[in-house]
Coordinates of C-alpha atoms and ligand atoms in Angstrom, one line a residue:
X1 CA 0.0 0.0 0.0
X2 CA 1.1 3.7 -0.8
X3 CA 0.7 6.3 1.7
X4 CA -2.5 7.6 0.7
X5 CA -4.1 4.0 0.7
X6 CA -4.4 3.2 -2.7
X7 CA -2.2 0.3 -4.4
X8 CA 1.1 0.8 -6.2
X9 CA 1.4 0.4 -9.8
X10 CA -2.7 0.8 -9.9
X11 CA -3.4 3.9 -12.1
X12 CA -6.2 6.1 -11.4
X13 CA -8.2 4.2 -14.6
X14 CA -7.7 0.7 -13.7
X15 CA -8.8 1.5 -9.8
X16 CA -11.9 2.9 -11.2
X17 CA -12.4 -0.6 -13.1
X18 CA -11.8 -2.9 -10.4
X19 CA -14.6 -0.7 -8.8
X20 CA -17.0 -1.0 -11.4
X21 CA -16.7 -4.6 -11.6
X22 CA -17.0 -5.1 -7.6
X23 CA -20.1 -3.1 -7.7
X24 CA -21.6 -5.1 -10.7
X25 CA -24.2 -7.5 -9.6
X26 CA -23.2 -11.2 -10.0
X27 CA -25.1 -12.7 -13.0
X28 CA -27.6 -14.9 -12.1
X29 CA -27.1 -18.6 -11.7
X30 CA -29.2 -20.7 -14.7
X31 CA -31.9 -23.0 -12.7
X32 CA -30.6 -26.6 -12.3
X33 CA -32.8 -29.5 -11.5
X34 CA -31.8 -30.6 -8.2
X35 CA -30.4 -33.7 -7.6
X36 CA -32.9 -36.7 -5.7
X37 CA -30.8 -36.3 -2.1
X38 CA -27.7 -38.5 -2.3
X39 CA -27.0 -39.6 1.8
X40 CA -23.5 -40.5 2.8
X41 CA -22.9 -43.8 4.3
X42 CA -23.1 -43.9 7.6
X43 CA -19.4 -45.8 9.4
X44 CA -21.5 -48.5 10.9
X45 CA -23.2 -49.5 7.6
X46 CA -19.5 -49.9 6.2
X47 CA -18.7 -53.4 5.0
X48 CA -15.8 -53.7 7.1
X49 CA -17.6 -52.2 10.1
X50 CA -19.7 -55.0 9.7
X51 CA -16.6 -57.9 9.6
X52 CA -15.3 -55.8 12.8
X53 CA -18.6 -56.7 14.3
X54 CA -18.5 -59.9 13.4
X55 CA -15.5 -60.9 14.4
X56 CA -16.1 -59.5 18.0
X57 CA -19.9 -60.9 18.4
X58 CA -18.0 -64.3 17.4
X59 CA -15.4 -63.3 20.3
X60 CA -17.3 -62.4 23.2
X61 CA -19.7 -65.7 22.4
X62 CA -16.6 -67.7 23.0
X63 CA -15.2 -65.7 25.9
X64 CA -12.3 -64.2 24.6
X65 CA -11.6 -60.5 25.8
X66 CA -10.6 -58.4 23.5
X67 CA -6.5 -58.9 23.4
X68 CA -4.9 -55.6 22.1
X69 CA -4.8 -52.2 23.4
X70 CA -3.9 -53.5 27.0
X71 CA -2.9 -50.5 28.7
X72 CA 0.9 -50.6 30.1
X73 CA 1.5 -48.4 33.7
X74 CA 5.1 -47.8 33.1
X75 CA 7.9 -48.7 31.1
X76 CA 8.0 -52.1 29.2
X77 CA 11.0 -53.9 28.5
X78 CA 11.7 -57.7 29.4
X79 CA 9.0 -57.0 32.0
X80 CA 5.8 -54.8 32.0
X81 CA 3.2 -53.6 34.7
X82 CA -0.6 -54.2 33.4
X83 CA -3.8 -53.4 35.6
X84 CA -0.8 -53.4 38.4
X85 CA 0.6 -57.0 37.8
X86 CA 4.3 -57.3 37.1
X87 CA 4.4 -59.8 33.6
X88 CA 6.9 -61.2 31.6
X89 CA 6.9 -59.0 28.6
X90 CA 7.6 -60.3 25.0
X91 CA 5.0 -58.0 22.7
X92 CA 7.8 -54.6 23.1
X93 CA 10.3 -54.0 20.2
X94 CA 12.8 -53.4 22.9
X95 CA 15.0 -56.0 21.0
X96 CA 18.4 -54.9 22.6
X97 CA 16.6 -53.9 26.5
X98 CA 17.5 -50.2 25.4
X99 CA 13.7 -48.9 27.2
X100 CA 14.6 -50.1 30.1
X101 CA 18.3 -48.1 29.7
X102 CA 18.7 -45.1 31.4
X103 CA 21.1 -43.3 28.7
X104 CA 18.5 -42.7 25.8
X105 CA 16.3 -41.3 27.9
X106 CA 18.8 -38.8 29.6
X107 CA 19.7 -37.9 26.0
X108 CA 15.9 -37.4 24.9
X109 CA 15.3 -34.7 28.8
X110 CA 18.6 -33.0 27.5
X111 CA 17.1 -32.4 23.9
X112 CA 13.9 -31.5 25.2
X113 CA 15.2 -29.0 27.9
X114 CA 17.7 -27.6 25.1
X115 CA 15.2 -27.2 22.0
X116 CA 11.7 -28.6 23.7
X117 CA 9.3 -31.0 22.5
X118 CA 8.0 -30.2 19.2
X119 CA 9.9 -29.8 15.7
X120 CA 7.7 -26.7 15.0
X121 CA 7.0 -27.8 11.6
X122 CA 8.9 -29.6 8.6
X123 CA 12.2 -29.5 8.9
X124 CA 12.3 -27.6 5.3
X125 CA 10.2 -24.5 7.0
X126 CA 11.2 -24.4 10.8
X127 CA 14.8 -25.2 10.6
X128 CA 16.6 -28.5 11.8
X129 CA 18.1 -28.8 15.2
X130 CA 21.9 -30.2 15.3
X131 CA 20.9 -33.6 16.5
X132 CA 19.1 -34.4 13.5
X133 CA 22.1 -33.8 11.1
X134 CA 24.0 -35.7 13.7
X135 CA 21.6 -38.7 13.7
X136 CA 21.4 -39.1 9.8
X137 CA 25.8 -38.8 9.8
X138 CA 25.1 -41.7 12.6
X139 CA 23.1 -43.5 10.5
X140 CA 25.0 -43.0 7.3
X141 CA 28.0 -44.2 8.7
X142 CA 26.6 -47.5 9.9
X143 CA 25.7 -48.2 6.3
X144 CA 28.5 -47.0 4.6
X145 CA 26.6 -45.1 3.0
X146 CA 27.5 -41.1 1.5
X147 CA 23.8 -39.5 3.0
X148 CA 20.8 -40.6 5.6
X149 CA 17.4 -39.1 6.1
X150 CA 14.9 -39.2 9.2
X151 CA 11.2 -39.1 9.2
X152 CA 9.0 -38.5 11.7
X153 CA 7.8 -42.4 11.0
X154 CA 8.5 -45.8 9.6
X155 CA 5.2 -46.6 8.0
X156 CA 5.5 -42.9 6.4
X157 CA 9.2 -43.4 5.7
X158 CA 8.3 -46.3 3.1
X159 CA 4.8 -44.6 1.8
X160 CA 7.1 -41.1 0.9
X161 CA 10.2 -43.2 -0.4
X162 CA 8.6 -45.4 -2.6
X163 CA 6.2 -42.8 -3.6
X164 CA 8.5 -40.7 -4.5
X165 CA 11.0 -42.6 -6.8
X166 CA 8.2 -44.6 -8.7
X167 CA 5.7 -43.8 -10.9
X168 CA 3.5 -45.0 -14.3
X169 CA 5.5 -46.8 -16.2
X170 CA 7.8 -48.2 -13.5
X171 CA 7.5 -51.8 -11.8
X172 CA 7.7 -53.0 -7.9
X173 CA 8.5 -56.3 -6.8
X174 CA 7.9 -57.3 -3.8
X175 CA 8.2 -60.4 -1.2
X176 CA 4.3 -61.8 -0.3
X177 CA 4.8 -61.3 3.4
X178 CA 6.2 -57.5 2.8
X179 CA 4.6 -54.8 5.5
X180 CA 1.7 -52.7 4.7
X181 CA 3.8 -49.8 4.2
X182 CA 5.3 -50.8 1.0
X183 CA 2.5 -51.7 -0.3
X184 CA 0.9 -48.3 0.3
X185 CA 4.1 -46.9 -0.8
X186 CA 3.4 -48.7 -4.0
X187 CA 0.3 -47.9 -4.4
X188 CA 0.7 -44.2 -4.1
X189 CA 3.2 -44.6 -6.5
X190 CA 1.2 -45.5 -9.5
X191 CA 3.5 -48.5 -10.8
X192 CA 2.9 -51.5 -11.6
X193 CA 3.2 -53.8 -8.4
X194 CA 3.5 -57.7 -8.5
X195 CA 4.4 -60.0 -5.1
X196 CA 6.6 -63.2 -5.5
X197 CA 6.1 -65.9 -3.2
X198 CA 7.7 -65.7 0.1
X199 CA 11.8 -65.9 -0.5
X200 CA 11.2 -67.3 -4.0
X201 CA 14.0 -66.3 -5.9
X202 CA 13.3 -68.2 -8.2
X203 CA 9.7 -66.9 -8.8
X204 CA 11.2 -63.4 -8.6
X205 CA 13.9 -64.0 -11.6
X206 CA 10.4 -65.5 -13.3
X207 CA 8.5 -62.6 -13.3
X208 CA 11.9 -60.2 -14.0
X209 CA 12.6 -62.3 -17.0
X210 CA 8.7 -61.7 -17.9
X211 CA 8.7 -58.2 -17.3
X212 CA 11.5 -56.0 -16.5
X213 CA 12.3 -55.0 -20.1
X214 CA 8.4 -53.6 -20.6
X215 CA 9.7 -50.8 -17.7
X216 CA 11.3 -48.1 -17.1
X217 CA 12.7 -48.8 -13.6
X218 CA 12.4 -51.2 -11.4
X219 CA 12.5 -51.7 -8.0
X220 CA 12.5 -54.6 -5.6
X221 CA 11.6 -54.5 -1.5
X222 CA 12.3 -57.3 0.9
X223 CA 12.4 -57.3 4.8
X224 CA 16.1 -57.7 6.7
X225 CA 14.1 -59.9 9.2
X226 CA 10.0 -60.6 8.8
X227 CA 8.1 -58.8 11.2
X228 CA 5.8 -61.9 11.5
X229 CA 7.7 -65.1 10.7
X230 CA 11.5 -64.1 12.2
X231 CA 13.0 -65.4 8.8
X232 CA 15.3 -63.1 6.8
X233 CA 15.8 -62.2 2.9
X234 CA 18.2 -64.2 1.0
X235 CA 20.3 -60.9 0.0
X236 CA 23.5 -62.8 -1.8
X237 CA 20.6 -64.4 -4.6
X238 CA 18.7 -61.0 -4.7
X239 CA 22.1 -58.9 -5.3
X240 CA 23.1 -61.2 -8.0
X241 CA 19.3 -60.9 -9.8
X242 CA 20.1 -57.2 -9.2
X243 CA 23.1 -57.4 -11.6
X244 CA 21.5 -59.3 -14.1
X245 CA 18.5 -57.3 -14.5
X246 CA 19.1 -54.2 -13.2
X247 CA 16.4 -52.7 -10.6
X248 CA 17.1 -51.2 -7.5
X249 CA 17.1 -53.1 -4.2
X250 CA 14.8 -51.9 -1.2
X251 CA 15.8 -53.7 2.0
X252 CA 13.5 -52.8 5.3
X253 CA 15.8 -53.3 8.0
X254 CA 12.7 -52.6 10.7
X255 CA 13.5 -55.6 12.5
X256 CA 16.9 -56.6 11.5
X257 CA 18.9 -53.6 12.8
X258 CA 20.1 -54.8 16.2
X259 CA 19.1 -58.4 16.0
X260 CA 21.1 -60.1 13.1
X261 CA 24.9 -60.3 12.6
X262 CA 27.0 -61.5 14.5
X263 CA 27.2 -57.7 16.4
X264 CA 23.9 -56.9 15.7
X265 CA 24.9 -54.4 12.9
X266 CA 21.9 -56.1 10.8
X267 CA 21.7 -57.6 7.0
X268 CA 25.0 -56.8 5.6
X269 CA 26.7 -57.6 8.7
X270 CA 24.6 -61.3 9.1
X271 CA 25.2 -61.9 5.3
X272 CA 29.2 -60.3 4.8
X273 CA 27.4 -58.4 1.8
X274 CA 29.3 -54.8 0.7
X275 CA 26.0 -52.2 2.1
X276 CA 26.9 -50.4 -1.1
X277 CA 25.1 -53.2 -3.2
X278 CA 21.7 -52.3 -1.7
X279 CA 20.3 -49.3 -2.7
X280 CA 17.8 -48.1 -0.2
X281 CA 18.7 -49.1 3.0
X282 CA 15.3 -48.0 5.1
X283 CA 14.8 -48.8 8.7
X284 CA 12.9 -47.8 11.6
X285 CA 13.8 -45.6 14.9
X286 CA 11.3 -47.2 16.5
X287 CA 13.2 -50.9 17.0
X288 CA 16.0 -51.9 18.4
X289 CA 16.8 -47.7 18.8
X290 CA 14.1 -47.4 21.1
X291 CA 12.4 -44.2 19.8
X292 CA 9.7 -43.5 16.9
X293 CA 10.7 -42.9 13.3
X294 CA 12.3 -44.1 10.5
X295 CA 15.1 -43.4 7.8
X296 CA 16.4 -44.1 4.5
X297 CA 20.3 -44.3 4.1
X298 CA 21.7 -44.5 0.5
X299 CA 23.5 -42.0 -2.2
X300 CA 23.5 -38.4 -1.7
X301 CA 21.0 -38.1 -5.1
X302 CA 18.8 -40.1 -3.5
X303 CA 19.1 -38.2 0.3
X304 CA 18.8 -35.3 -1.6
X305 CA 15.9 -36.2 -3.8
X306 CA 13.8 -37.5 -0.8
X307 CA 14.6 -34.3 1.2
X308 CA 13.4 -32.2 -1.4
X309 CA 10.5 -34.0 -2.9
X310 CA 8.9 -37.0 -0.5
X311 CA 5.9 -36.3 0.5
X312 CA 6.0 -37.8 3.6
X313 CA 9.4 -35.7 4.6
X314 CA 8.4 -32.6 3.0
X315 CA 4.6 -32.0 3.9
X316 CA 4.7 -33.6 7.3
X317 CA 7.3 -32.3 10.7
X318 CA 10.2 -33.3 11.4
X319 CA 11.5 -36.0 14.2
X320 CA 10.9 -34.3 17.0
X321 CA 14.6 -33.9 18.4
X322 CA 13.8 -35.8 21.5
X323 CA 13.6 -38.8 19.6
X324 CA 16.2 -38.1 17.3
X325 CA 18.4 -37.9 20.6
X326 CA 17.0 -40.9 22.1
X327 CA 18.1 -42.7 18.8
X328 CA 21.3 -41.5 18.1
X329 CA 22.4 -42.5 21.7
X330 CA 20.6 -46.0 21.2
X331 CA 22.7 -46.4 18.0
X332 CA 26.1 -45.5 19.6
X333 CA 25.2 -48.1 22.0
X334 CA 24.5 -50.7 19.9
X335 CA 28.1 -50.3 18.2
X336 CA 29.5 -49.6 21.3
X337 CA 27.8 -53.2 23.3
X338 CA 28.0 -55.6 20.8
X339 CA 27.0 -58.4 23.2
X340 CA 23.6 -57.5 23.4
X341 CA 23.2 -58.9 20.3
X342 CA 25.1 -62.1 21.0
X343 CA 22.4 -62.1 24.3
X344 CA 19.4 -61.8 22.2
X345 CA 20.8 -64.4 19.9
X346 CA 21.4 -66.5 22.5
X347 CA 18.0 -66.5 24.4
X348 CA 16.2 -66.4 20.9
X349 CA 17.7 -70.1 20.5
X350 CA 16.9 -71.1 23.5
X351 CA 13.4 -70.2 22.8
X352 CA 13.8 -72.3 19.5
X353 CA 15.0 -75.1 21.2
X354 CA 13.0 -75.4 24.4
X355 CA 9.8 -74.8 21.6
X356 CA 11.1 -77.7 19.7
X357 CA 11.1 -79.9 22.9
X358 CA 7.9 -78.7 23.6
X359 CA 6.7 -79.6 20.1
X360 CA 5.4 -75.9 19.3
X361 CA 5.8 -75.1 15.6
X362 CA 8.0 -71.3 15.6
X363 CA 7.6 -72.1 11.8
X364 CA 10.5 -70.8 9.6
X365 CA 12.1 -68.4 12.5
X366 CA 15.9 -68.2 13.1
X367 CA 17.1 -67.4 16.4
X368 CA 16.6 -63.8 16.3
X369 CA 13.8 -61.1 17.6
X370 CA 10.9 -62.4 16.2
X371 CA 9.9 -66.2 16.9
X372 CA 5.6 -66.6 16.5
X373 CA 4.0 -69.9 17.4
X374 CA 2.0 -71.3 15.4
X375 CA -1.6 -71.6 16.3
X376 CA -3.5 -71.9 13.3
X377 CA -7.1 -70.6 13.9
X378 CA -7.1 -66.8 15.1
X379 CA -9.9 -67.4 18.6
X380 CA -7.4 -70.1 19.8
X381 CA -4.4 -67.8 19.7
X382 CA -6.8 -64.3 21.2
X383 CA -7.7 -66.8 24.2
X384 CA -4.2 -68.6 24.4
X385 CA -2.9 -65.1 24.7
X386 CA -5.6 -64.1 27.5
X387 CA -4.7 -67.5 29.6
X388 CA -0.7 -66.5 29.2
X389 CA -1.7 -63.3 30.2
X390 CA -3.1 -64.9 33.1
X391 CA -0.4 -66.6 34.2
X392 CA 2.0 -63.5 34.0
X393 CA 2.7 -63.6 30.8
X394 CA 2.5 -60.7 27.9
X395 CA 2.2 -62.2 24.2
X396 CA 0.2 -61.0 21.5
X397 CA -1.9 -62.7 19.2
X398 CA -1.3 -62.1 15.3
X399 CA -4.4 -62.5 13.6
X400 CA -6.5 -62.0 10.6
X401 CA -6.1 -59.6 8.3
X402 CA -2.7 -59.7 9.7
X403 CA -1.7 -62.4 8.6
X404 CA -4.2 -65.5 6.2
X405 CA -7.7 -66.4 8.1
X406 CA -5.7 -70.1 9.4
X407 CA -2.3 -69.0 9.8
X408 CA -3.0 -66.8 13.3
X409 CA -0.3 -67.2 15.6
X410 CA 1.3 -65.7 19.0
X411 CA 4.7 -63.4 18.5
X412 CA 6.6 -63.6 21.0
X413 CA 9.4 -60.2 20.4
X414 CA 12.6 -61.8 22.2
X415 CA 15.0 -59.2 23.4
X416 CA 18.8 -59.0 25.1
X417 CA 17.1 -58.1 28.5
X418 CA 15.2 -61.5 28.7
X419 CA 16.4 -64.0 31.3
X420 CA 17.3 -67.4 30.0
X421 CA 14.6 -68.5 33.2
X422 CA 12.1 -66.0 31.7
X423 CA 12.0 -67.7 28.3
X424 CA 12.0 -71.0 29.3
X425 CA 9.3 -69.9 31.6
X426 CA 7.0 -68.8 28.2
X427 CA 7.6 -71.8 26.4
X428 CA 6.5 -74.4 29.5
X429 CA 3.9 -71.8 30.1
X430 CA 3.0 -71.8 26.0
X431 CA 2.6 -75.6 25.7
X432 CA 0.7 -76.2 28.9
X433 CA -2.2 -73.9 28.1
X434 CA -2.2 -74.7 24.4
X435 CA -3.0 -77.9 25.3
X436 CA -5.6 -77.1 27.9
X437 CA -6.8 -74.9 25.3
X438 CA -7.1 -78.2 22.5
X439 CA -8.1 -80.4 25.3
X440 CA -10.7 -78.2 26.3
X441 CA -12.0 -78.2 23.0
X442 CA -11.5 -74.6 22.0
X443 CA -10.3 -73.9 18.5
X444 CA -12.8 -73.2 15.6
X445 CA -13.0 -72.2 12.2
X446 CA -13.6 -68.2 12.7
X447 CA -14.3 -68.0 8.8
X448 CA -17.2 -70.0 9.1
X449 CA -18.4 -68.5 12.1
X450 CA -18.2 -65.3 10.6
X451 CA -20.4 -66.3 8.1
X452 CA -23.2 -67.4 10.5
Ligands
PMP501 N1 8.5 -51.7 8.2 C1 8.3 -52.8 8.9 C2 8.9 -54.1 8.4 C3 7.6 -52.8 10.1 O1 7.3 -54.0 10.8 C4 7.0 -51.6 10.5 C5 6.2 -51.5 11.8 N2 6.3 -52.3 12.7 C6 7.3 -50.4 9.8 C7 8.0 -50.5 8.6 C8 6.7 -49.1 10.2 O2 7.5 -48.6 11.2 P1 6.9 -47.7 12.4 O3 6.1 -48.6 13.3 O4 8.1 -47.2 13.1 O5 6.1 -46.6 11.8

């Protein structure tokens, strides 16, 4: 505005215009026929409102309470407190006991008494705060790689990354049993998406020799570890289908980081594989580093591209720096301790063992983080986990959609701060009420309940 109120570079003509045209009455609207009323669905007339339903009218007739959302009353590592009762905990990522450790949480109050809780905004508008730059060197170190980026969180780290780098025209491969956050991810992106059987690589060189040449690029995801079935990628076989038809190579070390190789270090370390042969190495801070997020470590292009572009990075805050503290001390302390790896090993075969023994199938687990047992139908494992609960002991039941309608299981997360006594507790535990359970009767086809 000028001094005298009127707007510079407006002459005295073109004010007297826009005037005119303000004044002018707005031309009528021509009559359209309205509509017959169109009502929005209401949420309980959904179709998966109603399966929710089902599922817990099926439920509460067979007496099982409702097993998630069990409220913790303070922190939860090897143990937990619920409704006041000490358990034995194995449903907390704490794969390497670092809740339970005092130093990433000292490191979290310093960051929030230095910069305070919140991020203010993305990091592209409000700034970064030193720890995150120091976090992503962290990480881009431990991979060997040149760059690292943190998000605010590892569902949204894979939705943005894979987002971002594919489009029409470009094809993603990925294993059968990969997380719902590639998939989204792929989705969003508009490519062309396939799955190949579970750790097929021979069903993934089939439908690369089918298709790769009709696309542009190509990328393939597998997980370091399975977040459900504790088995790991066959990285050697999918680095050499890398070279021979040339796509990029996703690995989601979400569970692996900590808990494979010999030190924990994670895929490359468990396989001897050069990091610089995967392309994307994404992960989560939310793990084995004891904090919420996620990250993507690779080339500088690629930092630099996801910093600038990915939706999830550019439109959404950053870490808050409490967590990025948190994290960057858990991940000094997993290079700095490298037998809590060996521990976690360690009890995680002794779970395999003891299960054996106990003839519970852990299915295709190696001794690592993640061991489920195999239940079969999803009731039976929702009231096997209320009767462990019971008897003091915290393990979640992975059901349907989770996993297929008959493969519901119990996954038991088995970290460094377990006792050897507390694991061989939850197998003899495991086995005896799985057995009351069958002996009782219990166990039914929920699919055909569901369609009573
Ligand atoms: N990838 C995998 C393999 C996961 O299991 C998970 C969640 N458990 C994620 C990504 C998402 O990570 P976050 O929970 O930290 O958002």
């Amino acid at each position: 505005m000028t001094a005298d109120g009127s707007r510079p570079g407006l002459d005295a003509d073109a004010r007297q215009r826009l005037i005119a045209q303000a004044r002018q009455r707005p031309t009528p609207l021509r009559a359209v026929p309205t509509p017959a009323p169109v009502r929005a669905t209401a949420f309980d007339r959904l179709p998966d409102y109603d399966t929710l339903t089902k599922m817990r009218a099926v439920g509460a007739m067979m007496g099982v309470a409702n097993p998630f959302y069990r409220s913790h009353d303070g922190r939860a590592s090897a143990t937990s407190m619920i409704d006041g009762v000490e358990v034995i905990n194995f449903a907390s990522y704490d794969y390497l006991g670092l809740n339970a450790d005092p130093r990433p949480a000292a490191a979290a109050h310093v960051a929030i008494d230095t910069y305070g809780v919140s991020p203010s905004a993305s990091r592209l508008v409000a700034g970064e705060r030193p720890v995150h730059g120091a976090l992503e060197r962290a990480l881009a170190r431990h991979y060997r790689t040149d760059a690292a980026v943190v998000f605010v969180s590892g569902h949204a780290t894979n939705v943005a990354t894979i987002g971002e780098l594919l489009g029409e025209g470009d094809l993603i491969l990925h294993d059968s049993l990969i997380h719902n956050s590639v998939m989204v991810g792929a989705k969003l992106s508009g490519a062309s998406r396939r799955s190949f059987a579970h750790n097929d690589l021979g069903a993934l060189a089939r439908l690369l020799a089918e298709n790769r040449s009709q696309y542009r690029n190509a990328l393939v995801v597998v997980e370091g570890l399975y977040s459900m079935d504790g088995d790991i990628a066959p990285l050697p076989g999918l680095i050499a289908l890398k070279k021979q038809y040339g796509f990029w190579l996703m690995v989601d070390e979400a569970h692996s980081l900590g808990s494979i190789g010999a030190t924990g270090l994670g895929s490359f370390e468990a396989f001897g594989i050069d990091p610089s042969d995967v392309d994307i190495w994404m992960g989560t801070l939310s793990k084995t580093l004891g904090s919420t997020g996620g990250y993507v470590a690779g080339s500088t292009a690629l930092v630099d591209l996801l910093k600038a572009q990915a939706s999830g990075f550019v439109y959404s805050v950053g870490l808050a720096p409490a967590m990025a503290a948190a994290a960057l001390t858990a991940l000094d302390i997993l290079h700095a301790e490298p037998d809590r790896a060996a521990t976690l090993q360690s009890n995680a075969q002794l779970f395999l063992d003891l299960a054996a023994k106990a003839g519970l199938d852990t299915g295709t687990a190696i001794a690592s983080a993640v061991i489920p047992v195999m239940v079969g139908d999803s009731l039976l494992a929702a009231k096997l986990s209320e009767r462990l609960l019971a008897r003091g002991l915290n393990a979640l039941p992975i059901i349907y959609p989770a996993v297929p309608m008959q493969s519901a299981r119990l996954r038991f997360f088995i970290t460094s701060a377990h006792s050897p006594a507390q694991i061989e507790a939850a197998v003899r535990i495991t086995k005896e009420e799985r057995d009351r359970l069958l002996a009782e009767g219990f166990g039914c086809d929920l699919s055909k309940m569901m369609d009573l």
